[in-house]
Coordinates of C-alpha atoms and ligand atoms in Angstrom, one line a residue:
M123 CA 121.3 -28.5 91.3
W124 CA 123.7 -29.7 88.7
G125 CA 126.3 -30.7 91.3
S126 CA 124.2 -32.8 93.9
S127 CA 121.7 -34.5 91.2
Y128 CA 124.9 -35.0 89.3
N129 CA 126.9 -37.2 91.5
G130 CA 130.2 -38.6 89.6
F131 CA 130.1 -35.7 87.0
M132 CA 133.4 -34.9 87.6
K133 CA 134.2 -31.7 84.7
S134 CA 131.5 -29.8 82.9
S135 CA 132.7 -28.5 79.5
D136 CA 134.2 -25.5 80.6
G137 CA 136.2 -27.6 83.9
S138 CA 134.2 -26.8 86.8
E139 CA 133.3 -29.6 89.2
V140 CA 129.7 -30.3 89.1
G141 CA 129.8 -33.2 91.7
S142 CA 133.1 -36.8 92.7
E143 CA 131.4 -38.4 95.5
V144 CA 131.4 -41.9 93.3
P145 CA 133.8 -41.9 90.4
P146 CA 133.1 -40.6 87.5
I147 CA 132.1 -43.9 84.7
W148 CA 129.7 -45.4 87.3
G149 CA 127.9 -42.1 87.9
I150 CA 127.2 -41.7 83.9
Y151 CA 126.5 -45.5 83.0
E152 CA 124.2 -45.1 86.4
I153 CA 122.0 -43.1 84.6
A154 CA 121.5 -45.0 81.9
R155 CA 120.7 -48.1 84.5
S156 CA 117.7 -46.1 86.0
P157 CA 113.9 -45.8 85.0
D158 CA 113.9 -42.5 83.3
P159 CA 116.7 -40.9 82.0
W160 CA 115.7 -38.7 79.7
A161 CA 115.7 -35.7 82.2
R162 CA 118.7 -36.1 83.1
W163 CA 120.3 -36.1 79.6
A164 CA 118.6 -33.7 78.6
E165 CA 120.5 -31.5 80.9
I166 CA 123.1 -32.8 80.4
R167 CA 123.2 -32.6 77.4
E168 CA 121.7 -28.9 77.2
H169 CA 124.6 -28.3 80.1
S170 CA 127.6 -30.0 77.8
P171 CA 126.5 -31.6 74.6
V172 CA 130.4 -32.8 75.3
L173 CA 131.0 -33.8 78.5
D174 CA 134.5 -34.9 79.6
V175 CA 133.4 -37.5 82.2
G176 CA 136.8 -37.6 83.7
E177 CA 139.6 -40.8 83.5
G178 CA 139.6 -40.0 79.3
L179 CA 135.6 -40.9 78.8
F180 CA 133.3 -38.0 77.0
F181 CA 129.9 -38.6 76.5
V182 CA 127.9 -37.2 73.8
T183 CA 124.1 -36.2 74.1
S184 CA 123.4 -33.9 70.9
W185 CA 122.3 -35.7 68.2
A186 CA 123.9 -33.8 65.2
L187 CA 127.1 -34.8 67.3
V188 CA 126.0 -38.4 67.4
D189 CA 126.0 -38.9 64.1
Q190 CA 129.4 -37.1 63.5
V191 CA 130.7 -39.4 65.1
V192 CA 130.0 -42.5 65.2
R193 CA 130.3 -42.3 61.4
D194 CA 133.9 -40.9 61.2
P195 CA 136.4 -43.2 59.4
D196 CA 138.8 -41.8 61.8
L197 CA 137.8 -43.0 65.6
L198 CA 138.0 -47.0 66.6
A199 CA 135.7 -49.2 67.3
G200 CA 134.5 -48.5 70.7
S201 CA 134.9 -51.7 74.0
G202 CA 131.6 -50.1 75.6
V203 CA 129.6 -53.3 75.2
A204 CA 132.9 -55.5 75.0
R205 CA 133.7 -53.1 78.3
S206 CA 130.2 -54.4 80.1
M207 CA 130.3 -57.8 79.2
S208 CA 134.8 -58.2 79.2
G209 CA 135.7 -62.1 80.9
T210 CA 136.4 -64.5 79.1
G211 CA 135.4 -67.1 81.2
N212 CA 138.4 -69.4 81.0
L213 CA 138.8 -69.6 77.5
D214 CA 142.8 -68.6 75.6
Y215 CA 140.8 -66.1 74.0
D216 CA 138.2 -62.9 74.4
P217 CA 135.5 -63.4 71.5
T218 CA 134.8 -59.5 73.0
Q219 CA 138.0 -58.8 71.1
L220 CA 137.4 -61.2 67.6
W221 CA 133.7 -60.0 67.0
L222 CA 133.3 -57.2 64.7
M223 CA 132.4 -54.9 66.7
A224 CA 135.8 -54.6 68.2
L225 CA 137.3 -54.5 64.8
D226 CA 138.9 -51.3 62.5
G227 CA 139.8 -51.2 59.4
T228 CA 140.6 -53.7 56.8
P229 CA 140.2 -56.9 59.3
H230 CA 136.8 -55.4 60.1
S231 CA 135.7 -55.4 56.6
R232 CA 137.3 -58.9 55.7
A233 CA 134.9 -60.1 58.8
R234 CA 131.8 -58.2 58.3
G235 CA 131.9 -59.0 54.3
L236 CA 132.0 -63.0 55.2
V237 CA 129.4 -62.8 57.6
R238 CA 127.5 -60.3 56.1
R239 CA 126.7 -63.1 53.5
E240 CA 124.2 -64.4 55.6
F241 CA 122.1 -61.0 56.7
T242 CA 121.5 -59.4 53.5
S243 CA 117.9 -58.3 53.1
S244 CA 116.9 -61.5 50.3
R245 CA 118.5 -64.1 53.4
V246 CA 116.9 -62.2 55.9
G247 CA 113.5 -62.1 54.5
M248 CA 113.4 -65.3 53.3
L249 CA 113.0 -65.8 57.4
L250 CA 109.6 -63.9 57.1
P251 CA 107.1 -67.1 57.4
F252 CA 109.4 -68.6 60.1
I253 CA 109.0 -65.2 62.1
E254 CA 105.4 -64.7 61.2
D255 CA 104.0 -68.3 62.0
N256 CA 106.0 -68.5 65.4
A257 CA 104.6 -65.0 66.0
N258 CA 101.1 -65.9 65.9
R259 CA 101.6 -69.1 67.8
L260 CA 103.1 -67.0 70.7
V261 CA 101.0 -64.8 70.1
D262 CA 98.4 -66.5 70.5
A263 CA 99.1 -69.2 73.6
F264 CA 100.1 -65.4 75.3
F265 CA 96.2 -63.8 75.1
A266 CA 94.7 -67.5 76.0
G267 CA 96.7 -67.6 79.1
A268 CA 96.2 -63.1 79.9
A269 CA 92.2 -63.8 80.0
S270 CA 92.4 -65.5 82.7
E271 CA 95.0 -64.0 84.6
P272 CA 98.6 -61.5 84.2
K273 CA 100.6 -63.2 82.4
D274 CA 104.3 -62.2 81.6
F275 CA 104.6 -60.6 77.8
V276 CA 108.1 -60.5 78.1
S277 CA 109.6 -64.0 78.8
H278 CA 106.3 -65.7 77.0
V279 CA 106.6 -63.0 73.6
A280 CA 109.5 -60.5 73.3
Q281 CA 111.8 -62.7 74.6
R282 CA 110.7 -66.2 72.7
L283 CA 110.6 -64.5 69.2
P284 CA 114.2 -63.5 68.8
S285 CA 115.4 -65.9 70.9
E286 CA 113.4 -68.7 68.5
V287 CA 115.0 -66.6 65.4
I288 CA 118.8 -66.8 66.7
R289 CA 117.7 -71.4 67.9
H290 CA 116.5 -71.1 64.2
L291 CA 118.8 -68.8 62.2
F292 CA 121.9 -71.7 63.9
D293 CA 120.2 -74.6 63.8
I294 CA 120.4 -75.7 67.1
D295 CA 117.8 -78.9 68.7
S296 CA 115.0 -76.9 70.6
K297 CA 115.9 -79.0 73.9
V298 CA 119.9 -78.5 73.5
W299 CA 119.4 -74.5 73.5
E300 CA 116.7 -74.6 75.6
T301 CA 118.2 -76.0 78.5
D302 CA 121.9 -75.3 77.3
A303 CA 121.4 -71.6 75.9
H304 CA 118.0 -69.6 76.2
G305 CA 116.7 -71.2 80.3
D306 CA 120.5 -70.7 81.2
L307 CA 122.3 -67.6 79.0
V308 CA 120.1 -65.9 76.9
S309 CA 117.1 -65.2 79.4
R310 CA 118.3 -64.0 82.8
D311 CA 118.8 -61.1 84.0
I312 CA 122.5 -62.0 84.6
D313 CA 125.9 -60.6 84.3
P314 CA 126.5 -60.2 80.7
A315 CA 130.3 -60.7 81.5
E316 CA 129.0 -64.6 83.2
T317 CA 126.8 -65.1 79.6
I318 CA 130.3 -64.3 77.0
G319 CA 132.8 -67.5 77.8
S320 CA 129.4 -69.7 78.0
L321 CA 127.4 -68.8 74.7
A322 CA 131.6 -69.0 73.8
R323 CA 132.5 -72.9 74.8
F324 CA 128.1 -73.3 74.1
F325 CA 129.0 -72.5 69.9
E326 CA 132.2 -74.1 70.3
A327 CA 130.4 -77.7 71.2
Q328 CA 128.1 -76.9 68.6
C329 CA 130.9 -77.2 66.3
E330 CA 131.7 -79.8 66.9
I331 CA 128.7 -81.2 66.2
G332 CA 128.8 -79.6 62.8
G333 CA 124.9 -79.1 61.4
E334 CA 123.2 -76.9 57.8
G335 CA 123.4 -74.0 60.1
L336 CA 124.3 -70.8 60.1
L337 CA 127.8 -72.1 62.3
S338 CA 128.7 -73.6 58.7
K339 CA 127.9 -71.1 56.6
L340 CA 129.9 -68.8 58.8
R341 CA 132.3 -70.6 58.5
S342 CA 132.6 -71.9 55.6
P343 CA 135.0 -69.5 52.2
D344 CA 133.8 -66.8 50.2
E345 CA 134.2 -67.4 46.3
S346 CA 137.7 -66.1 47.0
G347 CA 138.7 -68.7 49.3
A348 CA 138.4 -65.7 52.4
K349 CA 137.1 -67.7 55.7
L350 CA 136.1 -66.9 59.1
S351 CA 139.3 -68.7 61.4
L352 CA 136.8 -71.4 64.2
E353 CA 137.2 -68.9 67.3
E354 CA 135.9 -65.6 64.9
V355 CA 133.0 -68.0 63.8
V356 CA 132.1 -68.8 67.6
S357 CA 132.9 -65.1 68.6
N358 CA 131.0 -64.0 66.1
A359 CA 128.1 -66.4 66.2
V360 CA 128.2 -65.2 70.8
L361 CA 127.6 -61.8 68.9
L362 CA 125.5 -62.2 67.3
T363 CA 123.7 -63.8 70.0
T364 CA 123.7 -61.1 73.0
A365 CA 123.8 -58.6 69.8
A366 CA 120.0 -59.7 68.5
I367 CA 117.9 -60.9 71.6
D368 CA 118.5 -58.7 74.4
T369 CA 117.7 -56.1 71.9
T370 CA 115.2 -56.8 69.9
T371 CA 113.6 -58.2 73.0
G372 CA 113.4 -54.9 73.9
L373 CA 112.5 -53.4 71.1
I374 CA 108.9 -55.7 71.0
A375 CA 107.9 -55.1 74.4
N376 CA 109.0 -51.6 74.1
A377 CA 106.7 -50.6 72.2
L378 CA 103.8 -52.1 73.8
I379 CA 105.1 -50.0 76.3
C380 CA 104.7 -46.8 74.0
L381 CA 101.8 -48.6 72.7
L382 CA 100.2 -49.2 76.8
R383 CA 100.4 -45.7 77.7
S384 CA 100.0 -44.1 74.4
P385 CA 96.1 -44.9 74.1
G386 CA 95.5 -43.0 71.0
V387 CA 98.1 -44.3 69.5
R388 CA 96.5 -47.5 70.1
E389 CA 93.5 -46.5 68.9
R390 CA 94.7 -45.4 65.7
L391 CA 96.6 -48.7 65.4
C392 CA 94.0 -51.3 65.6
S393 CA 92.3 -49.8 62.6
N394 CA 94.5 -49.2 60.4
P395 CA 97.3 -51.7 60.4
S396 CA 99.6 -49.9 57.9
L397 CA 100.6 -47.4 61.0
I398 CA 102.8 -50.6 62.2
P399 CA 105.7 -49.8 60.6
A400 CA 105.7 -45.8 61.8
V401 CA 104.9 -47.0 65.5
V402 CA 108.1 -49.8 64.9
E403 CA 110.6 -46.4 64.2
E404 CA 108.8 -44.9 67.2
T405 CA 109.6 -47.1 69.1
L406 CA 113.3 -47.1 68.2
R407 CA 113.7 -43.7 69.1
F408 CA 111.5 -43.3 71.9
E409 CA 112.1 -46.2 74.4
P410 CA 115.6 -47.1 72.2
P411 CA 116.7 -51.1 73.4
A412 CA 120.0 -50.1 72.7
L413 CA 121.4 -47.1 75.0
S414 CA 124.5 -46.0 73.6
C415 CA 127.7 -47.4 71.4
S416 CA 131.3 -45.8 71.4
R417 CA 133.6 -45.3 69.8
Y418 CA 138.1 -44.3 70.3
T419 CA 139.9 -41.5 69.3
R420 CA 144.0 -42.5 67.6
E421 CA 144.2 -38.8 67.9
S422 CA 143.5 -36.1 69.6
M423 CA 140.9 -34.1 68.1
S424 CA 138.2 -31.2 69.2
L425 CA 134.7 -31.9 69.4
D426 CA 132.3 -29.1 69.9
G427 CA 134.6 -27.0 71.0
V428 CA 136.1 -29.5 73.6
E429 CA 139.6 -30.9 73.4
I430 CA 139.9 -34.5 73.2
P431 CA 142.8 -36.3 73.6
A432 CA 143.8 -39.6 71.8
G433 CA 143.1 -42.5 73.1
S434 CA 139.8 -41.1 74.9
H435 CA 136.5 -43.3 74.8
L436 CA 133.4 -41.4 73.7
L437 CA 130.4 -42.6 74.4
L438 CA 128.3 -42.1 71.9
G439 CA 124.6 -41.6 73.6
I440 CA 122.1 -42.7 71.2
G441 CA 118.9 -42.9 74.1
A442 CA 120.2 -38.9 74.6
A443 CA 120.3 -38.3 70.6
N444 CA 116.8 -39.6 70.2
R445 CA 115.0 -37.2 72.9
D446 CA 117.1 -33.5 71.1
S447 CA 114.2 -31.5 70.2
A448 CA 116.5 -29.9 67.6
K449 CA 116.7 -33.1 65.3
Y450 CA 113.1 -34.8 67.0
P451 CA 110.6 -31.9 67.6
N452 CA 108.5 -32.7 71.4
P453 CA 110.8 -35.4 71.7
N454 CA 109.2 -36.6 74.9
Q455 CA 105.8 -36.7 72.9
F456 CA 105.8 -40.5 71.5
D457 CA 104.1 -39.9 67.9
P458 CA 104.3 -42.3 65.4
D459 CA 103.6 -39.6 62.1
R460 CA 106.9 -37.6 63.1
D461 CA 109.3 -37.8 60.1
H462 CA 112.4 -40.5 61.7
T463 CA 115.1 -39.7 58.9
G464 CA 118.4 -39.7 60.7
L465 CA 117.4 -42.9 63.1
L466 CA 120.2 -43.6 65.7
T467 CA 119.5 -46.7 67.4
F468 CA 120.8 -49.2 64.9
G469 CA 124.3 -47.8 65.2
G470 CA 126.0 -45.8 62.0
G471 CA 129.1 -45.2 60.1
R472 CA 131.3 -48.9 59.0
H473 CA 129.6 -50.6 62.2
F474 CA 126.0 -50.4 61.5
C475 CA 123.4 -52.5 62.9
L476 CA 123.6 -56.2 60.7
G477 CA 120.0 -57.3 62.2
A478 CA 118.5 -54.0 61.6
T479 CA 116.2 -55.1 59.1
L480 CA 115.6 -58.6 60.9
A481 CA 114.8 -57.1 64.0
R482 CA 112.2 -54.8 62.2
M483 CA 110.8 -57.4 60.6
E484 CA 110.2 -59.9 64.4
A485 CA 108.3 -56.8 65.7
R486 CA 106.4 -55.7 62.9
A487 CA 105.5 -59.3 63.3
V488 CA 104.6 -58.9 66.6
L489 CA 102.4 -56.2 66.5
E490 CA 100.4 -57.8 63.8
S491 CA 99.5 -60.6 65.3
M492 CA 98.0 -58.4 68.6
L493 CA 96.4 -56.6 66.4
S494 CA 92.9 -57.1 66.7
R495 CA 93.4 -57.7 70.1
I496 CA 95.6 -55.2 71.6
G497 CA 93.2 -52.9 72.3
S498 CA 92.4 -55.5 75.8
L499 CA 95.3 -55.2 77.1
T500 CA 96.0 -53.2 80.1
L501 CA 99.5 -53.3 82.4
V502 CA 98.9 -54.8 85.9
E503 CA 102.5 -53.9 87.6
P504 CA 104.2 -51.1 86.7
V505 CA 107.4 -51.4 84.1
D506 CA 110.1 -52.8 86.0
W507 CA 113.3 -52.3 84.0
R508 CA 116.3 -54.6 83.8
S509 CA 119.4 -53.1 84.9
S510 CA 122.1 -55.5 84.8
N511 CA 123.6 -53.8 81.3
P512 CA 123.5 -50.0 81.1
T513 CA 124.0 -50.2 76.9
V514 CA 120.3 -51.7 76.9
R515 CA 116.5 -50.6 78.0
V516 CA 114.6 -53.9 78.6
P517 CA 111.9 -54.5 80.7
R518 CA 112.7 -57.7 82.8
A519 CA 108.8 -59.2 83.1
L520 CA 105.9 -56.8 81.5
W521 CA 103.1 -58.5 82.4
V522 CA 99.8 -57.4 81.1
R523 CA 96.5 -58.7 80.8
T524 CA 93.1 -59.1 79.0
T525 CA 89.9 -57.2 80.5
S526 CA 87.0 -57.7 78.4
G527 CA 84.5 -56.1 76.5
Ligands
HEM752 C1 116.4 -53.3 67.8 C2 116.6 -54.6 67.5 C3 119.3 -54.2 67.7 C4 119.4 -52.7 67.8 C5 118.6 -51.4 69.0 C6 121.0 -52.7 68.0 C7 121.6 -51.8 67.1 C8 122.9 -52.2 67.5 C9 123.7 -51.3 67.1 C10 123.6 -50.1 68.4 C11 125.2 -51.3 67.3 C12 126.8 -50.3 66.8 C13 126.8 -49.8 66.4 C14 127.8 -49.1 65.4 O1 128.6 -49.4 66.6 O2 127.5 -48.1 65.3 C15 124.7 -53.0 66.6 C16 125.8 -52.8 65.9 C17 125.5 -55.0 65.7 N1 124.6 -56.1 65.6 FE1 123.1 -54.4 66.1 N2 120.8 -54.3 67.4 C18 119.2 -54.4 67.0 C19 119.6 -56.2 66.6 C20 120.4 -57.3 66.0 C21 120.6 -58.4 65.6 C22 118.3 -59.0 65.4 C23 121.5 -58.7 65.0 C24 122.0 -60.0 64.2 C25 120.9 -60.8 64.7 C26 122.3 -57.6 65.5 C27 124.0 -57.7 64.5 C28 124.9 -57.1 64.6 C29 125.9 -56.3 65.2 C30 127.0 -58.6 64.0 C31 127.0 -55.7 65.4 C32 128.1 -54.9 65.2 C33 128.5 -54.6 63.4 C34 129.6 -54.3 63.2 O3 130.2 -53.6 64.3 O4 130.0 -54.1 62.4 N3 122.0 -57.0 66.0 N4 123.7 -53.6 66.6

């Protein structure tokens, strides 16, 4: 069964051949693209928590090992996301090589310090009124429409709010954002590689226009005079946009999916708003919008008895680790009451997500504004997961309607 159901995995950790019909790297990513990857990941974890996929790629699936690797200071930044998005779209630099996620050591801490100034809890906290107002506005309009006919929660709420928050942060004119960014780049299920070059050109043009938003803040020197170059500002603007919108869309939409599939939790939530943060944490674990991140080995190393050569690519299965029963008992049960300590969905160590607080705030605000009405929602079509990017788990659309009574 192992060999036939895992086409593409060349070797298990004991070296035996387990399948070779499709190129191995694509085989491993194909699982992430499938609607129900959990059982296959569990099988891989039980068989080989560090799976030698071939071609220098190792897939790590146990919580303890992913947690260890993601924090290992000797490992280099991965290019998993960058690889899935590579393509410079006629630019004379590659934004995926300049943005924070691709950097190590001093260049990373220098650039991260300069970007992080705008993502401290106090800075992000100042966005709360804007987020709440917009969540209420979008959710009200959504429920007004969903009473007469099925409506797509993703395009009307889950994607709209994170896109609007990023537009607001960058202080970009709504019409310009709609035509040049959201409508064309952000909201389409397109190859991520196509998005990078176009977004970079969009932000280059915005830099020329000037303004008071995040671009000019990122360009300003800190108190020691250090500052990001124009190319670094543009590259990190592209990172912030691509890292923020799809993932937060996934968090908001996946929270609704989890609640629609767990009527007991939904009922409890309606009468107990204090459950909202726990529902968000459990969604992050159970249906994580980010399915993986990665690291490179500078030197050879041994991981759980598997010898890994220098220059290997470690694909860290966040989604798989989140369902590891050794860390989370009954992992396939959506249970907001569980202990969420050690959640890996925002990564860990030096590259820990800069937008974790912001994403949580947005998801909580949407649930808060839906609370009294969430019980009336029903799913009218099976969930259609997006498959263009194997590192994110987000539905293409979520058609729901309200039922009266
Ligand atoms: C639910 C939503 C989100 C999820 C699941 C998520 C997940 C992640 C993950 C897994 C990483 C890589 C960590 C690592 O390699 O150790 C990351 C990095 C990053 N995220 Fe997020 N993210 C989310 C939302 C956001 C938002 C809203 C922003 C910004 C507004 C953001 C900005 C970033 C940045 C800048 C990095 C790179 C940090 C670095 O390399 O130093 N993310 N995120």
